[in-house]
Amino acid sequence: MTKKSVIQRNLKRINLFKKFIKKRNLLNNSLISKFYINLLPKNSLKVRLRNRCSITGRSRGYFRFFKVSRIELRKKALKSEVSGFFKSSW
């Protein structure tokens, strides 16, 4: 389980990104306002966002399609909560 502060920090960045995306796109398209883009918060950049598991907050081994980590995906697959997944054996 990830620390609660790390999860909250990432949620704050997601909210800032959503809040300033229109303004940032507007400023990027105009040549005059390159100075004003520096006045926006740095945490509103898409680069600062981190994909995290929606259940545990784990950042490594993240599956974008399911929005969970590999560990949680395996648990769900073993419980048959994800269609098309089954445990392989060879």
C-alpha positions as MATLAB code, in Angstrom:
seq = 'MTKKSVIQRNLKRINLFKKFIKKRNLLNNSLISKFYINLLPKNSLKVRLRNRCSITGRSRGYFRFFKVSRIELRKKALKSEVSGFFKSSW';
ca = [
       0.000    0.000    0.000;
       1.304    3.420   -0.928;
       1.497    6.196    1.640;
      -1.677    8.278    1.787;
       0.290   11.494    1.288;
       1.689   10.272   -2.050;
      -1.777    9.335   -3.288;
      -3.192   12.699   -2.186;
      -0.318   14.566   -3.839;
      -1.033   12.796   -7.124;
      -4.766   13.543   -6.828;
      -3.928   17.205   -6.245;
      -1.833   17.194   -9.415;
      -4.642   15.573  -11.383;
      -7.087   18.248  -10.198;
      -4.631   21.043  -11.067;
      -4.065   19.520  -14.496;
      -7.808   19.408  -15.182;
      -8.234   22.962  -13.917;
      -5.501   24.546  -16.079;
      -5.560   22.405  -19.244;
      -7.690   24.853  -21.250;
      -5.655   27.862  -20.191;
      -2.369   26.049  -20.884;
      -3.502   24.980  -24.373;
      -4.643   28.516  -25.140;
      -1.279   29.945  -24.057;
       0.695   27.294  -25.956;
      -1.072   28.152  -29.204;
      -0.325   31.871  -28.999;
       3.183   33.203  -29.606;
       2.907   36.308  -27.434;
       2.092   34.614  -24.147;
       5.146   32.355  -23.677;
       5.990   34.425  -20.608;
       2.569   33.903  -19.038;
       2.773   30.134  -19.293;
       5.493   30.218  -16.624;
       3.019   31.783  -14.192;
       0.875   28.638  -14.165;
       1.587   26.105  -11.402;
       4.209   23.499  -12.277;
       2.033   20.738  -10.857;
      -0.523   21.449  -13.592;
       1.796   19.862  -16.176;
       0.827   16.484  -17.627;
       4.414   15.309  -17.138;
       4.019   15.557  -13.365;
       1.154   13.031  -13.275;
       1.876    9.439  -12.300;
      -0.275    6.466  -13.229;
      -1.310    4.732  -10.023;
      -3.389    1.679   -9.215;
      -6.923    2.701   -8.287;
      -7.032    0.126   -5.471;
      -3.596    0.198   -3.821;
      -1.929    3.308   -5.237;
       0.998    1.272   -6.576;
       2.849    3.071   -9.378;
       4.862    0.215  -10.885;
       3.354   -2.516  -13.055;
       0.332   -0.400  -14.005;
      -2.126   -1.571  -16.694;
      -3.724    1.483  -18.291;
      -6.688   -0.365  -19.753;
      -7.776   -1.700  -16.351;
      -6.327    1.160  -14.222;
      -4.877   -1.313  -11.720;
      -1.453   -2.781  -10.967;
      -0.347   -6.220  -12.138;
      -0.852   -7.674   -8.663;
      -4.443   -6.468   -8.346;
      -5.169   -7.522  -11.930;
      -3.986  -11.039  -11.119;
      -6.155  -11.142   -7.986;
      -9.202  -10.024   -9.976;
      -8.432  -12.534  -12.731;
      -8.227  -15.392  -10.225;
     -11.639  -14.363   -8.844;
     -12.985  -14.222  -12.453;
     -13.845  -10.529  -12.123;
     -12.004   -9.741  -15.380;
     -13.323  -11.430  -18.498;
     -10.832  -13.046  -20.865;
      -8.163  -13.664  -18.237;
      -7.216  -17.071  -16.912;
      -4.271  -18.523  -15.080;
      -1.722  -19.970  -17.463;
       0.124  -23.212  -16.885;
       2.713  -25.016  -18.942;
];
